[in-house]
JSON list of C-alpha atoms in Angstrom, two decimals:
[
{"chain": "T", "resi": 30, "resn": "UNK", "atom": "CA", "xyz": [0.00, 0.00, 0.00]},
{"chain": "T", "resi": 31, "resn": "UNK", "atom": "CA", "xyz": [1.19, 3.20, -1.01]},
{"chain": "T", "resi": 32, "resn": "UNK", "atom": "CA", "xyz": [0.58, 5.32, 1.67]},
{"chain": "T", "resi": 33, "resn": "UNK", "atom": "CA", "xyz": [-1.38, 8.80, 0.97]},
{"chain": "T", "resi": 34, "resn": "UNK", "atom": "CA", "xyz": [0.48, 12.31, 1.44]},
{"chain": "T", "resi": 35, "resn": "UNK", "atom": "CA", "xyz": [-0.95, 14.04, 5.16]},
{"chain": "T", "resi": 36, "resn": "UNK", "atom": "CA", "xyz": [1.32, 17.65, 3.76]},
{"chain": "T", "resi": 37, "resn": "UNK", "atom": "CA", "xyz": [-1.10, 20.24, 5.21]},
{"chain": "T", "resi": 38, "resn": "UNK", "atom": "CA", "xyz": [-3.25, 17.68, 7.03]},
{"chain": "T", "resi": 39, "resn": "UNK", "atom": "CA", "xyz": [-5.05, 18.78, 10.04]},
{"chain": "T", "resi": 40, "resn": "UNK", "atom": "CA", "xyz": [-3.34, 16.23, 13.63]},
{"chain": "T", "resi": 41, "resn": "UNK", "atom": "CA", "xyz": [-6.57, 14.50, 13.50]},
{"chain": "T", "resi": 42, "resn": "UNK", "atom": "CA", "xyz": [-6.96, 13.86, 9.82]},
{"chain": "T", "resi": 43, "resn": "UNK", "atom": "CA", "xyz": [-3.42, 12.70, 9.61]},
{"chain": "T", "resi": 44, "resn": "UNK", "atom": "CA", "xyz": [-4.35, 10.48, 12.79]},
{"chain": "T", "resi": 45, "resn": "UNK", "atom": "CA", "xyz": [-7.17, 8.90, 11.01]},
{"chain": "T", "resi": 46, "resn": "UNK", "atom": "CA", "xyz": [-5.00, 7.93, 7.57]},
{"chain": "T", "resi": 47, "resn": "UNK", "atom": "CA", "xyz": [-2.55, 6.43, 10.08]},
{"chain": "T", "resi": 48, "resn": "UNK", "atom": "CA", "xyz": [-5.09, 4.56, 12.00]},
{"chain": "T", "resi": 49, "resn": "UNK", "atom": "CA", "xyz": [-6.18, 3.26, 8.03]},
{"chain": "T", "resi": 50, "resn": "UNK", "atom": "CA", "xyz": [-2.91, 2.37, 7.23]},
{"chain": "T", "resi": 51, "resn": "UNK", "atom": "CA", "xyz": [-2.14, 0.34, 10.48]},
{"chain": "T", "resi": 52, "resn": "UNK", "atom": "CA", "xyz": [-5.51, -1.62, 10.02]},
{"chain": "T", "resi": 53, "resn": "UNK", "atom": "CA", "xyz": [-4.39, -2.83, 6.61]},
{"chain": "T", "resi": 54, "resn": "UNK", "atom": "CA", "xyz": [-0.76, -3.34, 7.42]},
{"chain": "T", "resi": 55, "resn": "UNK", "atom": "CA", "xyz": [-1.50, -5.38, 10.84]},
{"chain": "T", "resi": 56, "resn": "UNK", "atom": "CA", "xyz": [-4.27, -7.45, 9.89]},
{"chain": "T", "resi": 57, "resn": "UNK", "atom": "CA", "xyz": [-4.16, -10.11, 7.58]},
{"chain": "T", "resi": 58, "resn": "UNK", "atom": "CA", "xyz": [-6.47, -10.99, 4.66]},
{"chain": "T", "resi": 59, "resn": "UNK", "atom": "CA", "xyz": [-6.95, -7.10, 4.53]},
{"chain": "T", "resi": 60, "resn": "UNK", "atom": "CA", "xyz": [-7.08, -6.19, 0.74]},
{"chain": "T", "resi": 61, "resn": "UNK", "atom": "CA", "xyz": [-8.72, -2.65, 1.13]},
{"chain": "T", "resi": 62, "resn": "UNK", "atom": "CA", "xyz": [-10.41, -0.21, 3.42]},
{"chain": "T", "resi": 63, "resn": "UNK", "atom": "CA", "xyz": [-12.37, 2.78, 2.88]},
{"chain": "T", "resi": 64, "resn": "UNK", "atom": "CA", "xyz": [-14.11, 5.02, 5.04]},
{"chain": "T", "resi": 65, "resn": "UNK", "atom": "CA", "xyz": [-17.31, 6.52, 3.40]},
{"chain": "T", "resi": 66, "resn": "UNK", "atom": "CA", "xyz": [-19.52, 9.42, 4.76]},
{"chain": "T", "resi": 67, "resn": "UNK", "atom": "CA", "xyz": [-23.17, 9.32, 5.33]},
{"chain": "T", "resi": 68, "resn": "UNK", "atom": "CA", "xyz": [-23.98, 11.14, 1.71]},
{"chain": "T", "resi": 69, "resn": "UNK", "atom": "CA", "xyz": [-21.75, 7.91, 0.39]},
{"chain": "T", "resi": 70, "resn": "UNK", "atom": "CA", "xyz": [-18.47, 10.62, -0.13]},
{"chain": "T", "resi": 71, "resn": "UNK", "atom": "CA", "xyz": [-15.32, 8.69, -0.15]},
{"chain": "T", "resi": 72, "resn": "UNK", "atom": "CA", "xyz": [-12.98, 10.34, 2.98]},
{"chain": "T", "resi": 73, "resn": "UNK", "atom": "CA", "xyz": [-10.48, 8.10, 3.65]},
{"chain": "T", "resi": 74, "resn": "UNK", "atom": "CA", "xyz": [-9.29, 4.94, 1.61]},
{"chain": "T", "resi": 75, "resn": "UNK", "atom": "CA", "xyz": [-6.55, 2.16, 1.52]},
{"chain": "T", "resi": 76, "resn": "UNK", "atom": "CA", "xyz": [-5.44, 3.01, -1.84]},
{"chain": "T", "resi": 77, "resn": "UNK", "atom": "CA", "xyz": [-6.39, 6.60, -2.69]},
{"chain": "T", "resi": 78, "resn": "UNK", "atom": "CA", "xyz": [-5.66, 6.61, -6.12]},
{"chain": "T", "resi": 79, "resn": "UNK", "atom": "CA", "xyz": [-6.97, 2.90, -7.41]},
{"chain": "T", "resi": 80, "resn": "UNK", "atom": "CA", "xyz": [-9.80, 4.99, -8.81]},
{"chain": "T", "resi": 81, "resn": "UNK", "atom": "CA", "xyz": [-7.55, 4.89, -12.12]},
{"chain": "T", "resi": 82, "resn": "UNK", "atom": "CA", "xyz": [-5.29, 2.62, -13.94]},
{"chain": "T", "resi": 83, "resn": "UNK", "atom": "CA", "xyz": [-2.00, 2.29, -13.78]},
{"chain": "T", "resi": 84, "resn": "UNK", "atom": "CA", "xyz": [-0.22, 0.63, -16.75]},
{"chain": "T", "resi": 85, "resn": "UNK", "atom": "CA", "xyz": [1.95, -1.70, -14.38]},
{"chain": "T", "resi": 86, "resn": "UNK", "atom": "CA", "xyz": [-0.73, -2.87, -12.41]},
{"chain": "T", "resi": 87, "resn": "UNK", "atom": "CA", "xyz": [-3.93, -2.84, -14.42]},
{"chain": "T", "resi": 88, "resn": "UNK", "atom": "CA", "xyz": [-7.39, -2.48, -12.47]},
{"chain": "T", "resi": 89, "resn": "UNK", "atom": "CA", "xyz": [-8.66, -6.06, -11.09]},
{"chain": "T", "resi": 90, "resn": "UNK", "atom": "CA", "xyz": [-11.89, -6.88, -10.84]},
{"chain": "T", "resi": 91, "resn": "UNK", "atom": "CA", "xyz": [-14.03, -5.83, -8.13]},
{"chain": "T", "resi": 92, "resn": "UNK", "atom": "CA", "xyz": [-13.16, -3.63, -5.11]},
{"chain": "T", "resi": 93, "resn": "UNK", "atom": "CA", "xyz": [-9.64, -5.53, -4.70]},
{"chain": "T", "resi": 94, "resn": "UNK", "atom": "CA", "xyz": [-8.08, -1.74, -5.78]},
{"chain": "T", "resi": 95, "resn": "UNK", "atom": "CA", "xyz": [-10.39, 0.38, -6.37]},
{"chain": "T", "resi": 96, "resn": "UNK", "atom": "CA", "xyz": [-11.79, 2.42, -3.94]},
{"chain": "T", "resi": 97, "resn": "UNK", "atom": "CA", "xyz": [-14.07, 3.97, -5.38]},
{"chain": "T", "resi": 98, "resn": "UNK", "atom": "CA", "xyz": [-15.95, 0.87, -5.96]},
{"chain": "T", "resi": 99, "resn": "UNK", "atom": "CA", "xyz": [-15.66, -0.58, -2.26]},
{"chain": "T", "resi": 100, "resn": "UNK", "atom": "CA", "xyz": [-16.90, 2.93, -1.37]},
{"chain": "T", "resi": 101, "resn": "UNK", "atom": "CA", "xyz": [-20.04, 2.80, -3.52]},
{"chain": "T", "resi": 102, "resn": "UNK", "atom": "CA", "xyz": [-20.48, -0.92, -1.89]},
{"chain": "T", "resi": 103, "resn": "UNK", "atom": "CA", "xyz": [-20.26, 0.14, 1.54]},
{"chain": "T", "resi": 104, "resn": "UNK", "atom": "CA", "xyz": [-22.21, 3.02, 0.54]},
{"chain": "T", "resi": 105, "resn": "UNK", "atom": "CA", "xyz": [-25.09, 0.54, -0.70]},
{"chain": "T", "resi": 106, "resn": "UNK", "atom": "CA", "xyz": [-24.59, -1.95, 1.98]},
{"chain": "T", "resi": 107, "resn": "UNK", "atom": "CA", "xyz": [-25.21, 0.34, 4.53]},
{"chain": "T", "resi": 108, "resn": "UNK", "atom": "CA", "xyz": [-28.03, 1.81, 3.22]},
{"chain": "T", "resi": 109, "resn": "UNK", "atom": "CA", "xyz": [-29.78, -1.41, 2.11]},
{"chain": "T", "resi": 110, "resn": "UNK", "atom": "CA", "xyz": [-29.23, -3.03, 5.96]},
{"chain": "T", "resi": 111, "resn": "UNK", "atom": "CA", "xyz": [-30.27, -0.04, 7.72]},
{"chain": "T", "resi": 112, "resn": "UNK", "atom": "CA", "xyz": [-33.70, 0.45, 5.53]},
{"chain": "T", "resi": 113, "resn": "UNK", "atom": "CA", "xyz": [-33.87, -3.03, 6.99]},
{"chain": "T", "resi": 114, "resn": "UNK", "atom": "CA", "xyz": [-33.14, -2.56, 10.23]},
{"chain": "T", "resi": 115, "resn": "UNK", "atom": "CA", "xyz": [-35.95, 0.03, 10.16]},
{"chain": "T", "resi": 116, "resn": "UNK", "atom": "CA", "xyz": [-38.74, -2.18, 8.60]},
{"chain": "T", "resi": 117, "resn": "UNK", "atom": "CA", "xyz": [-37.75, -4.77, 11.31]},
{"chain": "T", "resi": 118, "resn": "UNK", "atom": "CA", "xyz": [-37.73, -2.37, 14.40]},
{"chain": "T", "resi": 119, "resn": "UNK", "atom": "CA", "xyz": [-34.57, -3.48, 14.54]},
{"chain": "T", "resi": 120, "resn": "UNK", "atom": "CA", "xyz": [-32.91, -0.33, 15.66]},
{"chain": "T", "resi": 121, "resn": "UNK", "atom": "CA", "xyz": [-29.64, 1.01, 14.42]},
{"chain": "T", "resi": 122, "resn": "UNK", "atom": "CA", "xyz": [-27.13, -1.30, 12.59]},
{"chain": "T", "resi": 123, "resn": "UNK", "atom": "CA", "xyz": [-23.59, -1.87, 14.39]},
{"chain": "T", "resi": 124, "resn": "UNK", "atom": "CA", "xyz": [-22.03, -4.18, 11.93]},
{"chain": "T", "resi": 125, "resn": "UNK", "atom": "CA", "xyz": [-22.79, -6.14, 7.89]},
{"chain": "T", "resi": 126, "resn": "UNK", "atom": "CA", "xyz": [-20.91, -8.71, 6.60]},
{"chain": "T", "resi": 127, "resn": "UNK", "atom": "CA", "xyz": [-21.16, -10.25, 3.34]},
{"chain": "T", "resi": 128, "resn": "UNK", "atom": "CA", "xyz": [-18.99, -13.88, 3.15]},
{"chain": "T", "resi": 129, "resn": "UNK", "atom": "CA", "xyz": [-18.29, -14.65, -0.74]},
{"chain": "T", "resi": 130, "resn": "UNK", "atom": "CA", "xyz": [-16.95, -17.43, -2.10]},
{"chain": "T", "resi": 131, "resn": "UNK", "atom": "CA", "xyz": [-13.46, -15.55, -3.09]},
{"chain": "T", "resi": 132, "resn": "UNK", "atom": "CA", "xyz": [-13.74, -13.04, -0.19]},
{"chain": "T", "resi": 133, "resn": "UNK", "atom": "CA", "xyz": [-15.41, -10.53, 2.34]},
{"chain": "T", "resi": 134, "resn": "UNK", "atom": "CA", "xyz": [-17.22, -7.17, 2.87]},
{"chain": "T", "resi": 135, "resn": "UNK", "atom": "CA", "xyz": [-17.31, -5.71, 6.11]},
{"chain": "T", "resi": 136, "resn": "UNK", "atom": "CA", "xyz": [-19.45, -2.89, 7.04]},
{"chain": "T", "resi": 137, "resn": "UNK", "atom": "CA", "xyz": [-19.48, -1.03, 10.43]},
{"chain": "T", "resi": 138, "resn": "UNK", "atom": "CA", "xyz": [-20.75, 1.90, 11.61]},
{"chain": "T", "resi": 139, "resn": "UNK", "atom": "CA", "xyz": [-18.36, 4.89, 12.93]},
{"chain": "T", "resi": 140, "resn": "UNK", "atom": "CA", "xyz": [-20.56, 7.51, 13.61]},
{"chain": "T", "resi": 141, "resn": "UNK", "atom": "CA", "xyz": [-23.76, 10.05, 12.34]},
{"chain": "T", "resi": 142, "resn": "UNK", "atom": "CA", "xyz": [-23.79, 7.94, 9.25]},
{"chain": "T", "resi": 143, "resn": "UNK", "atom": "CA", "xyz": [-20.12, 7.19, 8.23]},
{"chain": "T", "resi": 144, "resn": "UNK", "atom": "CA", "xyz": [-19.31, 4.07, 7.66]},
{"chain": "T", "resi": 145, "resn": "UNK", "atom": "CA", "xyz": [-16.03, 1.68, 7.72]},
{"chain": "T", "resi": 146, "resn": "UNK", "atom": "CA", "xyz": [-15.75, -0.91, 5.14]},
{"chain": "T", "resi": 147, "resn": "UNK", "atom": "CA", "xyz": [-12.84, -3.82, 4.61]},
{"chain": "T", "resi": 148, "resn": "UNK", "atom": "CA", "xyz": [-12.63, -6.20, 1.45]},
{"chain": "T", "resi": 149, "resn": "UNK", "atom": "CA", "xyz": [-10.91, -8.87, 2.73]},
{"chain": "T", "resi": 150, "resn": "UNK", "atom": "CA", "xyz": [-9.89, -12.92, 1.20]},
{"chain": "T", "resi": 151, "resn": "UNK", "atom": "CA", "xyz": [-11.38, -15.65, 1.92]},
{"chain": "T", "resi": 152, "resn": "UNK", "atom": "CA", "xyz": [-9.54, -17.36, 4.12]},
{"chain": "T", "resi": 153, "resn": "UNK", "atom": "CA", "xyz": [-8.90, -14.06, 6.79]},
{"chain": "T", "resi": 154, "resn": "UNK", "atom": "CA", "xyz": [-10.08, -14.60, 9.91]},
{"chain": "T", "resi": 155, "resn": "UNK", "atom": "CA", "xyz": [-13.25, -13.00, 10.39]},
{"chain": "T", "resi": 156, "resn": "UNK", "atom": "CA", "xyz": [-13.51, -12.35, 14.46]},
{"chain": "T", "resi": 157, "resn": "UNK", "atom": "CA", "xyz": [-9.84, -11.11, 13.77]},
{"chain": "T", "resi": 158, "resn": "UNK", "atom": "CA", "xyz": [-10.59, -7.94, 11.00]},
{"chain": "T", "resi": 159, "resn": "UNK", "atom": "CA", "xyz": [-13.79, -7.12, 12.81]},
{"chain": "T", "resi": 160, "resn": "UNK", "atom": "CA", "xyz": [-12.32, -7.06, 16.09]},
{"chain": "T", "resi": 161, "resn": "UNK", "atom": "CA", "xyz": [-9.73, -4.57, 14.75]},
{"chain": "T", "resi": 162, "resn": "UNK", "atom": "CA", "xyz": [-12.90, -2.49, 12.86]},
{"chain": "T", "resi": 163, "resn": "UNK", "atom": "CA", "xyz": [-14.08, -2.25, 16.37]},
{"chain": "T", "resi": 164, "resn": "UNK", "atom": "CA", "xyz": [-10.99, -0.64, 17.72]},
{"chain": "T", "resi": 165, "resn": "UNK", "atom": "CA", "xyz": [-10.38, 1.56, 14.65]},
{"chain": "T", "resi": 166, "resn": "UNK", "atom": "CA", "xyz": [-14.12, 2.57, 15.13]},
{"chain": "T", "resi": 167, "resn": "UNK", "atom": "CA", "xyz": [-13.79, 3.51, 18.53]},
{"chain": "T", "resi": 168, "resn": "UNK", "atom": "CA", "xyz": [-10.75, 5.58, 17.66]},
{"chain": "T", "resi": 169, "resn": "UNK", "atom": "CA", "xyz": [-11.80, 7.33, 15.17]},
{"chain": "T", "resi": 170, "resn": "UNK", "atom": "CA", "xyz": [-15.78, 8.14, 16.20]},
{"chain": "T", "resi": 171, "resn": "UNK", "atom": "CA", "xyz": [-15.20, 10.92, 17.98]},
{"chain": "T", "resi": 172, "resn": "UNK", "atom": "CA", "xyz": [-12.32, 12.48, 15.86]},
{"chain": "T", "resi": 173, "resn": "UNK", "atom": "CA", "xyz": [-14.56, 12.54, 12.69]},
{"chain": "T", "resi": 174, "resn": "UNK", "atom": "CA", "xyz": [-16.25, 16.00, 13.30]},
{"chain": "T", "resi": 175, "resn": "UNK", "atom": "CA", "xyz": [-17.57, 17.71, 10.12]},
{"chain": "T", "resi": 176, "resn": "UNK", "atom": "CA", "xyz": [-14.84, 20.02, 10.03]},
{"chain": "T", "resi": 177, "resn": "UNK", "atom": "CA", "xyz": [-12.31, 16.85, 9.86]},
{"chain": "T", "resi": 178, "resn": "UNK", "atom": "CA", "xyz": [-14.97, 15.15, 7.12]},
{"chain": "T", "resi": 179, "resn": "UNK", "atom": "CA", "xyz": [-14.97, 18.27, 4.85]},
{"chain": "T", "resi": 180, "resn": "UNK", "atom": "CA", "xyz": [-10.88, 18.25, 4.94]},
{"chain": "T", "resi": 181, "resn": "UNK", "atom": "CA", "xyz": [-10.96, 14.84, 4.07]},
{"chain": "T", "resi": 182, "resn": "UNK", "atom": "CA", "xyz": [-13.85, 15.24, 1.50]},
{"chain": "T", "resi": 183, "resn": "UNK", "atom": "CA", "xyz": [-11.15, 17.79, -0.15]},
{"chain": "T", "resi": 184, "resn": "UNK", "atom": "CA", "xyz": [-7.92, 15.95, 0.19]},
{"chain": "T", "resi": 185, "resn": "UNK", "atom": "CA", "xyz": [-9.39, 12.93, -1.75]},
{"chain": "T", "resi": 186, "resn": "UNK", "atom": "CA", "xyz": [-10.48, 15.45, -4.08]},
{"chain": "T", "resi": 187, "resn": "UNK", "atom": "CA", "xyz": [-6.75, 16.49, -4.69]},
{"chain": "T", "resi": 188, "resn": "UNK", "atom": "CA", "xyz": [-5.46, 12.77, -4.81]},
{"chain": "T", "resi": 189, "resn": "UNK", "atom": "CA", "xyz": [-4.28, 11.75, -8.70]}
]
């Protein structure tokens, strides 16, 4: 993972990209993570600029990479489960996961709408990468203020 620039970063945005970083570098199976805000905006991601190709690594198919396509996943997932949750009385959702046959989605909630998602293999050990969504969660929850959204709304904006 190529890690993304925090030049002119705010402590707590630059907090929360490190906080990204370690969850994909620590836990294994982790192929990508993005963190998408309650509009479905893309504010934090694993790979920042997957949204294009590169001509040594060519796109691969599905979210494996491209962020912008795990965001618009976790985007939907959340969405779908929580129009759910509200047809069921179930009250809010904490946590989705979708098992596939050649991987994962996670989905948990961080806070007012924002959501943390992880693409993960097949074999990663599930307990494991939502344990550690749980801690990056409770990290980051209270440091995601709209001030610290909007400056990461505009550095992803800036990313090639």
């Amino acid at each position: 993972m190529t890690a993304p620039s925090t030049y002119g970063l705010s402590t707590q945005a630059r907090n929360l990209q490190w906080l990204l970083t370690d969850l994909v570098e620590e836990v294994p199976g982790v192929n990508s993570v993005a963190v998408v805000s309650s509009d479905g905006l893309l504010l934090l991601s694993s790979d920042p600029g997957a949204g294009a190709e590169s001509p040594q690594e060519p796109r691969t198919k599905g979210p494996r990479g491209a962020s912008a396509d795990l965001a618009t996943i976790v985007s939907g997932l959340g969405s779908l489960t929580t129009g759910a949750a509200a047809l069921m009385d179930g009250g809010s959702v904490k946590q989705t996961m979708v098992a596939m046959e050649h991987g994962s989605v996670f989905v948990m909630a961080i806070s007012d709408g924002s959501l943390l998602g992880v693409h993960a293999t097949p074999d990663c050990d599930m307990s494991v990468v939502a344990y550690h969504m749980a801690l990056f969660v409770g990290r980051a929850g209270h440091v995601l203020t709209p001030e610290v959204r909007s400056e990461l709304r505009q550095s992803m904006e800036k990313t090639p």
